[in-house]
PDB file of C-alpha atoms in Angstrom:
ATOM      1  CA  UNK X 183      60.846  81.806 -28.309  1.00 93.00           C
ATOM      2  CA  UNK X 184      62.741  83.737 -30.344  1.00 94.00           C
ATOM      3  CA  UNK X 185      66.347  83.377 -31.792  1.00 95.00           C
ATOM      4  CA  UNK X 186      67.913  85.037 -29.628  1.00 96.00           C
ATOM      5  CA  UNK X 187      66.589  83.321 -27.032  1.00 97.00           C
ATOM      6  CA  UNK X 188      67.047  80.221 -27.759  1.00 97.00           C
ATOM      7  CA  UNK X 189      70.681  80.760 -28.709  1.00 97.00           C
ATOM      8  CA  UNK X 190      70.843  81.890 -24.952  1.00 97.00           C
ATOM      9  CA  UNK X 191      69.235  78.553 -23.692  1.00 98.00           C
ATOM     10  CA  UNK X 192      70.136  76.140 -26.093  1.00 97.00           C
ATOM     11  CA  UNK X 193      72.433  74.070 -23.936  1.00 96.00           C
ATOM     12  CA  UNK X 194      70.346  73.726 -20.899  1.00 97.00           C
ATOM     13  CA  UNK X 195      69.886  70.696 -19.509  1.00 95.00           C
ATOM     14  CA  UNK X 196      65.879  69.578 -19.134  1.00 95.00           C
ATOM     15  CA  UNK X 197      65.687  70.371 -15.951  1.00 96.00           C
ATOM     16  CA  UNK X 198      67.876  74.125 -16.652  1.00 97.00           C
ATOM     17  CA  UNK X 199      65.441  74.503 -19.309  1.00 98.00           C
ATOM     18  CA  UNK X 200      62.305  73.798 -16.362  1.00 98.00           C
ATOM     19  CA  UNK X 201      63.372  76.019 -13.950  1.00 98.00           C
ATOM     20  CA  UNK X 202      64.569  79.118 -16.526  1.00 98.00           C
ATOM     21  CA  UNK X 203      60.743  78.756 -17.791  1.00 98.00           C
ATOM     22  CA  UNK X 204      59.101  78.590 -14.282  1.00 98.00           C
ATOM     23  CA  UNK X 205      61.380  82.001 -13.694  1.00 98.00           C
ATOM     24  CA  UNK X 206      60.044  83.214 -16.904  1.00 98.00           C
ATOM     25  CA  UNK X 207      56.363  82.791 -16.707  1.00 98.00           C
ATOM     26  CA  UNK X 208      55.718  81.313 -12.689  1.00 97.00           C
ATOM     27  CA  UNK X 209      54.790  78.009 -11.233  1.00 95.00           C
ATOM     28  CA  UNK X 210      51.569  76.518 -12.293  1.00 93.00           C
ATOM     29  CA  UNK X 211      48.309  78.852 -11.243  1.00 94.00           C
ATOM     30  CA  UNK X 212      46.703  75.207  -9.357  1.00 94.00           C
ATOM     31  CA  UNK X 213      47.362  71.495 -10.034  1.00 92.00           C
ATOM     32  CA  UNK X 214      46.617  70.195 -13.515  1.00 94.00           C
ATOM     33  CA  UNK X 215      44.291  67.253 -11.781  1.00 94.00           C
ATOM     34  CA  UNK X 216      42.137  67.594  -8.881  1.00 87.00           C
ATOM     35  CA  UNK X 217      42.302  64.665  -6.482  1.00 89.00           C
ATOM     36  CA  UNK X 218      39.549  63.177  -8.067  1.00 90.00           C
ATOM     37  CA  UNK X 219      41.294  62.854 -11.547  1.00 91.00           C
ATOM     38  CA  UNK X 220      39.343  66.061 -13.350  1.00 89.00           C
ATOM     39  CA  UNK X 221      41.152  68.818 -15.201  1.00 91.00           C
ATOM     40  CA  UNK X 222      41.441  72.024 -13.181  1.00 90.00           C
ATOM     41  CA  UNK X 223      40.643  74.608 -15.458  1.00 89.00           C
ATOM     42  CA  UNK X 224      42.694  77.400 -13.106  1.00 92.00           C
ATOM     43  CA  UNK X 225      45.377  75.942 -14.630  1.00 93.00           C
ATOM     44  CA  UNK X 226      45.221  76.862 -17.731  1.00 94.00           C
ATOM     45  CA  UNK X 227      47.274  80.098 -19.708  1.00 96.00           C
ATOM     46  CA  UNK X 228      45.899  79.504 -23.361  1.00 96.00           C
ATOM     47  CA  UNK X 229      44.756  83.101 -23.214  1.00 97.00           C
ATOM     48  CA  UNK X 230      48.434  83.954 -23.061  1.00 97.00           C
ATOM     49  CA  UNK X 231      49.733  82.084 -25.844  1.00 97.00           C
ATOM     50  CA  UNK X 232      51.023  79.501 -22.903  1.00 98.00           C
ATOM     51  CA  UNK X 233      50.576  75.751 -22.601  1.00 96.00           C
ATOM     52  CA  UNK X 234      51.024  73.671 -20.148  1.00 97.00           C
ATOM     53  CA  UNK X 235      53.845  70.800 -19.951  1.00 96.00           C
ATOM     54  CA  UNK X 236      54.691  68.611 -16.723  1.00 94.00           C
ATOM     55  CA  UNK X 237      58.446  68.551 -15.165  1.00 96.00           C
ATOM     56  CA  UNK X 238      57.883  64.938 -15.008  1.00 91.00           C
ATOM     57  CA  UNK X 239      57.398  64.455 -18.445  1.00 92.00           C
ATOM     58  CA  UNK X 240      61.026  63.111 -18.514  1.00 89.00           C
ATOM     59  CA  UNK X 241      59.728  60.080 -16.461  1.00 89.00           C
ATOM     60  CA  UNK X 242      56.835  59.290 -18.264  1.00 81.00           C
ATOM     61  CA  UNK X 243      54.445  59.796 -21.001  1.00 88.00           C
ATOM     62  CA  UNK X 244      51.549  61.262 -21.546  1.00 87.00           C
ATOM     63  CA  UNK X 245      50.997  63.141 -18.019  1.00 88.00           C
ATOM     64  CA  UNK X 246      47.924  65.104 -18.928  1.00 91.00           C
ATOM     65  CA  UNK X 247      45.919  62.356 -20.284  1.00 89.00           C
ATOM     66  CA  UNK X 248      43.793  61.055 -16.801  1.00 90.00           C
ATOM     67  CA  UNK X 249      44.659  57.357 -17.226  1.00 91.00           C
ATOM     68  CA  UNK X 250      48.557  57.635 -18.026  1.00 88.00           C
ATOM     69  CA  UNK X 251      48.648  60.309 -15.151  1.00 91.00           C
ATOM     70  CA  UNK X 252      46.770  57.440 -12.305  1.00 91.00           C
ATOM     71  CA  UNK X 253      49.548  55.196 -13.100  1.00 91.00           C
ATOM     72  CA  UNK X 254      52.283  58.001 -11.734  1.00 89.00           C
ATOM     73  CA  UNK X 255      52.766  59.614  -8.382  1.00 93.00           C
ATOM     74  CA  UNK X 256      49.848  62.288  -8.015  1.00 94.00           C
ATOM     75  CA  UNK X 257      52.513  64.696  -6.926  1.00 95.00           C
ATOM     76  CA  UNK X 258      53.495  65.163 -10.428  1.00 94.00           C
ATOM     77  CA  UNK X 259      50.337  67.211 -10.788  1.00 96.00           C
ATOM     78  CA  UNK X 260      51.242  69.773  -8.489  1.00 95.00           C
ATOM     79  CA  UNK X 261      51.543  73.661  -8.901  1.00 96.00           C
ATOM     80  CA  UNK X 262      55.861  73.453  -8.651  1.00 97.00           C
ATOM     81  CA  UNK X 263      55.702  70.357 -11.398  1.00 97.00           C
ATOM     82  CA  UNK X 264      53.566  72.615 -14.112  1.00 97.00           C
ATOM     83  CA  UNK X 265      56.379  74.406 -16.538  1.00 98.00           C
ATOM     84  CA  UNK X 266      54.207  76.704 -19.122  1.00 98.00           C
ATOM     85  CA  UNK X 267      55.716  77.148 -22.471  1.00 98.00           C
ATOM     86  CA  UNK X 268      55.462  78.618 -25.823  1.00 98.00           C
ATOM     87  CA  UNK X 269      54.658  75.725 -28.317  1.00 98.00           C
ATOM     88  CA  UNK X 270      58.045  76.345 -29.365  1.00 98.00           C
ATOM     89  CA  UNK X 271      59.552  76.235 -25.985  1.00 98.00           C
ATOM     90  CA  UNK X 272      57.491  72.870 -25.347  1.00 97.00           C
ATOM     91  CA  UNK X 273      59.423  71.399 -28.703  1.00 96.00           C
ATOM     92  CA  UNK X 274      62.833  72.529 -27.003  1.00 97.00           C
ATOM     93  CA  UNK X 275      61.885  70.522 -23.985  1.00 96.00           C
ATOM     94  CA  UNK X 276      60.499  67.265 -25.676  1.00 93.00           C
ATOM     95  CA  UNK X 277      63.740  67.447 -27.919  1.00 94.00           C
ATOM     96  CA  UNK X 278      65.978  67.728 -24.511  1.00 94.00           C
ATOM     97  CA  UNK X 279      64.062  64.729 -22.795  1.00 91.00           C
ATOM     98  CA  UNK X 280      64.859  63.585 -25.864  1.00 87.00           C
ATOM     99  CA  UNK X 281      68.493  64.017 -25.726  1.00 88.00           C
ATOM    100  CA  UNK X 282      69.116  62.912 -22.133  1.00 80.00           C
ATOM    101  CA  UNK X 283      66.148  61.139 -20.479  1.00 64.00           C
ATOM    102  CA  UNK X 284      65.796  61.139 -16.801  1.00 61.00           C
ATOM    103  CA  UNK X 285      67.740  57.363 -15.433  1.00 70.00           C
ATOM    104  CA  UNK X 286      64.230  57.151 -13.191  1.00 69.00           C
ATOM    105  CA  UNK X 287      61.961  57.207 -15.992  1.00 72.00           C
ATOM    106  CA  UNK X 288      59.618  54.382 -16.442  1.00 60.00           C
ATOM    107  CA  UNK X 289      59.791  50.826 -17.770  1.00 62.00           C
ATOM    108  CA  UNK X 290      58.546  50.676 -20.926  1.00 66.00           C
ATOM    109  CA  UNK X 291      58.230  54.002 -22.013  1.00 61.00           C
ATOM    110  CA  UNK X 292      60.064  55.875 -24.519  1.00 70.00           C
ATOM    111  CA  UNK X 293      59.954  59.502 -22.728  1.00 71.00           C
ATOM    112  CA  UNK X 294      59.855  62.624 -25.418  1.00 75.00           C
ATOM    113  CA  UNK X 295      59.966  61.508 -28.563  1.00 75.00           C
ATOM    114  CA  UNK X 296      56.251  61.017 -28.710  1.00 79.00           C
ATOM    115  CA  UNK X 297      55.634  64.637 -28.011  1.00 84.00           C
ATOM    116  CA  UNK X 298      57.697  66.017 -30.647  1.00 86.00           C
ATOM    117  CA  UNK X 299      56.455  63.463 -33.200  1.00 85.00           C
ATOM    118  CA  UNK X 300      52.892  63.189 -32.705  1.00 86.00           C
ATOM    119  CA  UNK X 301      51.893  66.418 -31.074  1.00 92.00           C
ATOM    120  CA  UNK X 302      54.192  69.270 -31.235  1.00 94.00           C
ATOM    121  CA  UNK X 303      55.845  68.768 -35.193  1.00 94.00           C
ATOM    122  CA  UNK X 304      52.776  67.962 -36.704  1.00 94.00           C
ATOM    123  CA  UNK X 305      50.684  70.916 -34.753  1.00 96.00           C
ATOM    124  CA  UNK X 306      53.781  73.261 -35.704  1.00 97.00           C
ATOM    125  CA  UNK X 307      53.640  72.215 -38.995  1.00 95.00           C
ATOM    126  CA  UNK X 308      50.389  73.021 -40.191  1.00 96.00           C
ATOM    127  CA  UNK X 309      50.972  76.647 -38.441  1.00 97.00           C
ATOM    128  CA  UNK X 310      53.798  76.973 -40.295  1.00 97.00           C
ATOM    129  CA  UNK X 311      52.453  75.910 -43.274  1.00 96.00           C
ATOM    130  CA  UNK X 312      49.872  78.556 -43.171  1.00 95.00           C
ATOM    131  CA  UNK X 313      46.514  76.547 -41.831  1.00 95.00           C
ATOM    132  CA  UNK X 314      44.337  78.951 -39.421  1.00 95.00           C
ATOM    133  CA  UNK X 315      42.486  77.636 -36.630  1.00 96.00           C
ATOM    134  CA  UNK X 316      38.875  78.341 -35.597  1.00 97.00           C
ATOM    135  CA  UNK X 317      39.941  77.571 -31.946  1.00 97.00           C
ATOM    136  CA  UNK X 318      40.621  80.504 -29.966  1.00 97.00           C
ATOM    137  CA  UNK X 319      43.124  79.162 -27.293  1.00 96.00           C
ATOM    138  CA  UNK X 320      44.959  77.665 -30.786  1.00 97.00           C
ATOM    139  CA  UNK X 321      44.848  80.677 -32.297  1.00 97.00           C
ATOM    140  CA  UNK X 322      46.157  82.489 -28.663  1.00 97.00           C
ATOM    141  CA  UNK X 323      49.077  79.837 -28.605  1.00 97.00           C
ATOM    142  CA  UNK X 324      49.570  79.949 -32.355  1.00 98.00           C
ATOM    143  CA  UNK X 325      50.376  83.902 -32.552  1.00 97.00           C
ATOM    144  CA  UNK X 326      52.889  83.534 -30.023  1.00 97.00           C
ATOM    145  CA  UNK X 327      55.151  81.896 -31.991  1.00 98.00           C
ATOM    146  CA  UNK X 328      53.956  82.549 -35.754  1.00 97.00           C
ATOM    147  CA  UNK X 329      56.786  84.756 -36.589  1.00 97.00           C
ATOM    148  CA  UNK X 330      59.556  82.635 -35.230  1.00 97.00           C
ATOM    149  CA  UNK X 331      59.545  79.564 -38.028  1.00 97.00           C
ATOM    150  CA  UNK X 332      63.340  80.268 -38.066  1.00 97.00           C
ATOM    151  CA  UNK X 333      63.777  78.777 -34.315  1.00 97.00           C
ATOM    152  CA  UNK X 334      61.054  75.846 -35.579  1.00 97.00           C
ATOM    153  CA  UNK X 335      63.368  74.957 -38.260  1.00 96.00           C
ATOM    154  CA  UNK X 336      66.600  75.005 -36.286  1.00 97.00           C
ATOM    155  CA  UNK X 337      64.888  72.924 -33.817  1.00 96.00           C
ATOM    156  CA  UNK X 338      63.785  70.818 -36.489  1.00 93.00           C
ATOM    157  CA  UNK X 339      67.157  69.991 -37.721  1.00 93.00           C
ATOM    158  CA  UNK X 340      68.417  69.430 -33.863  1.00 92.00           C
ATOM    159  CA  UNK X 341      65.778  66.776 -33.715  1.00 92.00           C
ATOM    160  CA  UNK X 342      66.490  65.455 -36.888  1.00 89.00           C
ATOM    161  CA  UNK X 343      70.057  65.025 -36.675  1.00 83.00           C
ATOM    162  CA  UNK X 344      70.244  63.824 -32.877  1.00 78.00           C
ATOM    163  CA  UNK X 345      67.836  60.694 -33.735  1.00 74.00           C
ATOM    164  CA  UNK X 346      68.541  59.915 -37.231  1.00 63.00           C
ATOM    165  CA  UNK X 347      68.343  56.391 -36.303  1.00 54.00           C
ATOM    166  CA  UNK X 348      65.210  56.368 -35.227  1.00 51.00           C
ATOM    167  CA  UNK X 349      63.969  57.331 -38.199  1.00 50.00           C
ATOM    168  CA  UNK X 350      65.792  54.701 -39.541  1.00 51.00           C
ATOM    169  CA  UNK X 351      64.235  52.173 -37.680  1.00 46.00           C
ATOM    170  CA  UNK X 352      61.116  53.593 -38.578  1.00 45.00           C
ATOM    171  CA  UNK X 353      61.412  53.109 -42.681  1.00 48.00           C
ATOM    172  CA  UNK X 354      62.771  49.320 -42.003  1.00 44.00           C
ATOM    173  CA  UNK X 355      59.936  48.822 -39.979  1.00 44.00           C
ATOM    174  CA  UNK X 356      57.344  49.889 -42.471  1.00 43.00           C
TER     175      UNK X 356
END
């Protein structure tokens, strides 16, 4: 995603955001999980610079991981409930699950905020910071966005300032 871009899209809603992306690059290729809980590899766009993030992340956490993903409806996992993204456009959508999480989402989970903080910021970070992968499909989805750190550093600050206190919280708590 580029700057221009994202000055076009940043006041989607999530699901705005979902749909403008499936228009952009298509539906999922096949459903992330077989019926029998395994990875389908058809679904992957690595090659591309593309990764893959569920629609329903704004419900609940950790959708591609096999035992979070048996605790949700298997529907989830379909073709129409794949969005693929950038790594910077999957930052945008953590940060706007973030900002306005779905009223359906699951007990108990805090939706979003563990994607930015534990995945996409510190992934995005050592790009950014000039570390090269040996990982091909990194190294695919890595050169898509390598020349945009301008966007990652707007998006950065949109985090930061929408959830200052939870940062807060975080410093008391240690």
């Amino acid at each position: 995603m580029n700057l221009y871009e994202y000055e076009k899209v940043k006041d989607y809603t999530y699901l705005e955001y979902c749909n403008y992306l499936q228009k952009k690059y298509g539906i999922g290729f096949a459903t992330y999980f077989t019926k029998s809980w395994s990875k389908t590899k058809k679904c992957t766009r690595t090659k591309e610079g593309l990764i893959v993030h569920h629609k329903y992340e704004d419900h609940a956490i950790l959708l591609a991981d096999t035992e979070c993903a048996k605790r949700n409806p298997y529907e989830w996992q379909l073709p129409e409930n794949i969005v693929y993204c950038d790594y910077l456009e999957h930052l945008l959508l953590h940060i706007l699950i973030c900002e306005g999480p779905s009223k359906n989402k699951n007990d108990f989970e805090v939706v979003g905020i563990g994607g930015v903080i534990n995945f996409l910021v510190p992934e995005l970070n050592d790009l950014y910071s000039g570390w090269i992968t040996k990982q091909e499909w990194r190294a695919n989805c890595h050169s898509r966005v390598v020349n945009d750190k301008e966007v990652y550093l707007i998006l950065l600050k949109r985090f930061k300032s929408n959830f200052q206190i939870i940062f807060f919280i975080q410093k008391i708590a240690y």
